[in-house]
PDB file of C-alpha atoms in Angstrom:
ATOM      1  CA  UNK A   1      -7.830  54.898   7.686  1.00  0.00           C
ATOM      2  CA  UNK A   2      -7.581  51.536  10.024  1.00  0.00           C
ATOM      3  CA  UNK A   3     -10.963  50.770  10.052  1.00  0.00           C
ATOM      4  CA  UNK A   4     -10.665  50.485   6.099  1.00  0.00           C
ATOM      5  CA  UNK A   5      -7.558  48.184   6.300  1.00  0.00           C
ATOM      6  CA  UNK A   6      -9.200  46.118   9.271  1.00  0.00           C
ATOM      7  CA  UNK A   7     -12.241  45.729   7.545  1.00  0.00           C
ATOM      8  CA  UNK A   8     -10.745  44.975   4.075  1.00  0.00           C
ATOM      9  CA  UNK A   9      -8.810  42.205   6.139  1.00  0.00           C
ATOM     10  CA  UNK A  10     -11.410  41.220   8.153  1.00  0.00           C
ATOM     11  CA  UNK A  11     -13.578  40.719   4.523  1.00  0.00           C
ATOM     12  CA  UNK A  12     -10.561  38.878   2.868  1.00  0.00           C
ATOM     13  CA  UNK A  13     -10.348  36.199   5.978  1.00  0.00           C
ATOM     14  CA  UNK A  14     -14.129  35.477   5.856  1.00  0.00           C
ATOM     15  CA  UNK A  15     -13.620  35.364   1.798  1.00  0.00           C
ATOM     16  CA  UNK A  16     -10.927  32.829   2.040  1.00  0.00           C
ATOM     17  CA  UNK A  17     -12.262  30.673   5.262  1.00  0.00           C
ATOM     18  CA  UNK A  18     -15.968  30.761   2.717  1.00  0.00           C
ATOM     19  CA  UNK A  19     -14.109  29.239  -0.584  1.00  0.00           C
ATOM     20  CA  UNK A  20     -11.424  26.860   1.425  1.00  0.00           C
ATOM     21  CA  UNK A  21     -15.208  25.165   2.463  1.00  0.00           C
ATOM     22  CA  UNK A  22     -16.382  24.925  -0.942  1.00  0.00           C
ATOM     23  CA  UNK A  23     -13.265  22.994  -1.888  1.00  0.00           C
ATOM     24  CA  UNK A  24     -13.437  20.626   1.015  1.00  0.00           C
ATOM     25  CA  UNK A  25     -14.489  16.639   0.288  1.00  0.00           C
ATOM     26  CA  UNK A  26     -18.240  16.034   1.081  1.00  0.00           C
ATOM     27  CA  UNK A  27     -18.839  15.355   4.928  1.00  0.00           C
ATOM     28  CA  UNK A  28     -21.684  12.463   4.444  1.00  0.00           C
ATOM     29  CA  UNK A  29     -19.602  10.630   2.037  1.00  0.00           C
ATOM     30  CA  UNK A  30     -16.940   7.584   2.993  1.00  0.00           C
ATOM     31  CA  UNK A  31     -12.873   8.657   1.877  1.00  0.00           C
ATOM     32  CA  UNK A  32     -12.616   5.621  -0.169  1.00  0.00           C
ATOM     33  CA  UNK A  33     -14.489   4.501  -3.007  1.00  0.00           C
ATOM     34  CA  UNK A  34     -14.888   1.617  -2.570  1.00  0.00           C
ATOM     35  CA  UNK A  35     -14.869  -0.960   1.035  1.00  0.00           C
ATOM     36  CA  UNK A  36     -15.957  -4.364   2.209  1.00  0.00           C
ATOM     37  CA  UNK A  37     -18.076  -4.563   5.577  1.00  0.00           C
ATOM     38  CA  UNK A  38     -18.933  -7.299   7.239  1.00  0.00           C
ATOM     39  CA  UNK A  39     -22.177  -7.151   8.589  1.00  0.00           C
ATOM     40  CA  UNK A  40     -23.644 -10.113  11.379  1.00  0.00           C
ATOM     41  CA  UNK A  41     -26.661 -12.235  10.250  1.00  0.00           C
ATOM     42  CA  UNK A  42     -28.839 -10.998  12.940  1.00  0.00           C
ATOM     43  CA  UNK A  43     -27.899  -6.845  12.755  1.00  0.00           C
ATOM     44  CA  UNK A  44     -31.306  -6.071  12.224  1.00  0.00           C
ATOM     45  CA  UNK A  45     -31.143  -4.961   8.338  1.00  0.00           C
ATOM     46  CA  UNK A  46     -32.753  -8.592   6.449  1.00  0.00           C
ATOM     47  CA  UNK A  47     -29.792  -8.816   4.379  1.00  0.00           C
ATOM     48  CA  UNK A  48     -28.911 -12.396   5.542  1.00  0.00           C
ATOM     49  CA  UNK A  49     -32.853 -13.494   5.215  1.00  0.00           C
ATOM     50  CA  UNK A  50     -33.234 -12.177   1.735  1.00  0.00           C
ATOM     51  CA  UNK A  51     -29.983 -14.210   1.010  1.00  0.00           C
ATOM     52  CA  UNK A  52     -31.049 -17.151   2.720  1.00  0.00           C
ATOM     53  CA  UNK A  53     -34.316 -17.564   1.173  1.00  0.00           C
ATOM     54  CA  UNK A  54     -33.008 -16.208  -2.308  1.00  0.00           C
ATOM     55  CA  UNK A  55     -35.528 -13.417  -2.503  1.00  0.00           C
ATOM     56  CA  UNK A  56     -34.948 -10.478  -4.931  1.00  0.00           C
ATOM     57  CA  UNK A  57     -35.027  -7.881  -1.744  1.00  0.00           C
ATOM     58  CA  UNK A  58     -31.175  -8.060  -0.943  1.00  0.00           C
ATOM     59  CA  UNK A  59     -30.531  -5.593  -3.361  1.00  0.00           C
ATOM     60  CA  UNK A  60     -32.508  -2.902  -2.390  1.00  0.00           C
ATOM     61  CA  UNK A  61     -31.953  -3.748   1.350  1.00  0.00           C
ATOM     62  CA  UNK A  62     -27.749  -3.933   0.689  1.00  0.00           C
ATOM     63  CA  UNK A  63     -28.139  -0.698  -1.282  1.00  0.00           C
ATOM     64  CA  UNK A  64     -29.984   1.220   1.916  1.00  0.00           C
ATOM     65  CA  UNK A  65     -27.605  -0.309   4.615  1.00  0.00           C
ATOM     66  CA  UNK A  66     -24.526   1.600   1.947  1.00  0.00           C
ATOM     67  CA  UNK A  67     -25.900   4.535   1.870  1.00  0.00           C
ATOM     68  CA  UNK A  68     -26.404   4.471   5.787  1.00  0.00           C
ATOM     69  CA  UNK A  69     -22.730   4.356   5.505  1.00  0.00           C
ATOM     70  CA  UNK A  70     -22.014   7.005   3.621  1.00  0.00           C
ATOM     71  CA  UNK A  71     -21.552   5.104   0.461  1.00  0.00           C
ATOM     72  CA  UNK A  72     -23.715   5.401  -2.927  1.00  0.00           C
ATOM     73  CA  UNK A  73     -24.714   1.984  -3.522  1.00  0.00           C
ATOM     74  CA  UNK A  74     -23.987  -1.869  -3.595  1.00  0.00           C
ATOM     75  CA  UNK A  75     -21.665  -3.530  -5.191  1.00  0.00           C
ATOM     76  CA  UNK A  76     -21.987  -6.852  -4.116  1.00  0.00           C
ATOM     77  CA  UNK A  77     -23.528  -8.859  -0.608  1.00  0.00           C
ATOM     78  CA  UNK A  78     -23.166 -12.699   0.016  1.00  0.00           C
ATOM     79  CA  UNK A  79     -22.359 -14.778   3.219  1.00  0.00           C
ATOM     80  CA  UNK A  80     -19.368 -14.129   4.681  1.00  0.00           C
ATOM     81  CA  UNK A  81     -16.543 -17.340   3.740  1.00  0.00           C
ATOM     82  CA  UNK A  82     -15.501 -18.424   7.344  1.00  0.00           C
ATOM     83  CA  UNK A  83     -12.264 -16.727   5.982  1.00  0.00           C
ATOM     84  CA  UNK A  84     -13.340 -13.574   5.831  1.00  0.00           C
ATOM     85  CA  UNK A  85     -13.334 -13.024  10.207  1.00  0.00           C
ATOM     86  CA  UNK A  86     -10.260 -12.742  11.652  1.00  0.00           C
ATOM     87  CA  UNK A  87     -11.041 -14.481  14.806  1.00  0.00           C
ATOM     88  CA  UNK A  88      -9.456 -11.961  16.775  1.00  0.00           C
ATOM     89  CA  UNK A  89     -12.486 -12.561  19.228  1.00  0.00           C
ATOM     90  CA  UNK A  90     -11.767 -15.539  21.358  1.00  0.00           C
ATOM     91  CA  UNK A  91     -15.775 -17.834  20.930  1.00  0.00           C
ATOM     92  CA  UNK A  92     -16.695 -19.666  24.120  1.00  0.00           C
ATOM     93  CA  UNK A  93     -18.272 -22.851  23.322  1.00  0.00           C
ATOM     94  CA  UNK A  94     -21.955 -23.280  24.753  1.00  0.00           C
ATOM     95  CA  UNK A  95     -23.980 -26.151  24.067  1.00  0.00           C
ATOM     96  CA  UNK A  96     -26.606 -24.051  21.082  1.00  0.00           C
ATOM     97  CA  UNK A  97     -27.051 -23.927  17.150  1.00  0.00           C
ATOM     98  CA  UNK A  98     -24.463 -22.376  15.572  1.00  0.00           C
ATOM     99  CA  UNK A  99     -25.001 -18.685  14.586  1.00  0.00           C
ATOM    100  CA  UNK A 100     -25.156 -17.904  10.937  1.00  0.00           C
ATOM    101  CA  UNK A 101     -22.767 -16.866   9.068  1.00  0.00           C
ATOM    102  CA  UNK A 102     -22.251 -12.644   8.590  1.00  0.00           C
ATOM    103  CA  UNK A 103     -23.153 -11.031   5.810  1.00  0.00           C
ATOM    104  CA  UNK A 104     -20.003  -9.441   2.990  1.00  0.00           C
ATOM    105  CA  UNK A 105     -21.496  -6.021   1.881  1.00  0.00           C
ATOM    106  CA  UNK A 106     -19.129  -4.567  -0.460  1.00  0.00           C
ATOM    107  CA  UNK A 107     -19.936  -0.837  -0.580  1.00  0.00           C
ATOM    108  CA  UNK A 108     -19.050   2.206  -3.884  1.00  0.00           C
ATOM    109  CA  UNK A 109     -19.545   5.682  -4.194  1.00  0.00           C
TER     110      UNK A 109
END
């Protein structure tokens, strides 16, 4: 009789655990519905090149970048303004050409 109650209790625990997993949000999606990311211009995705040259590839590349971050699509993308960057890292003055501005990509679920 004890075994029957133990098996019934174990079955109930497994059932509750399985049910709670189905109610959890997807792990691959970000919790926020919209977020803006600052992506370096030389990130390898090619968003900056598409923006500067004016090609239509910018939307497709931005969408792919957002999907890689767990979002479904890119709402907007543009070259970031200097005010968008916090400047928390000290800038080293070097006699080279200025670095291109980063790209701001706003992603949404």
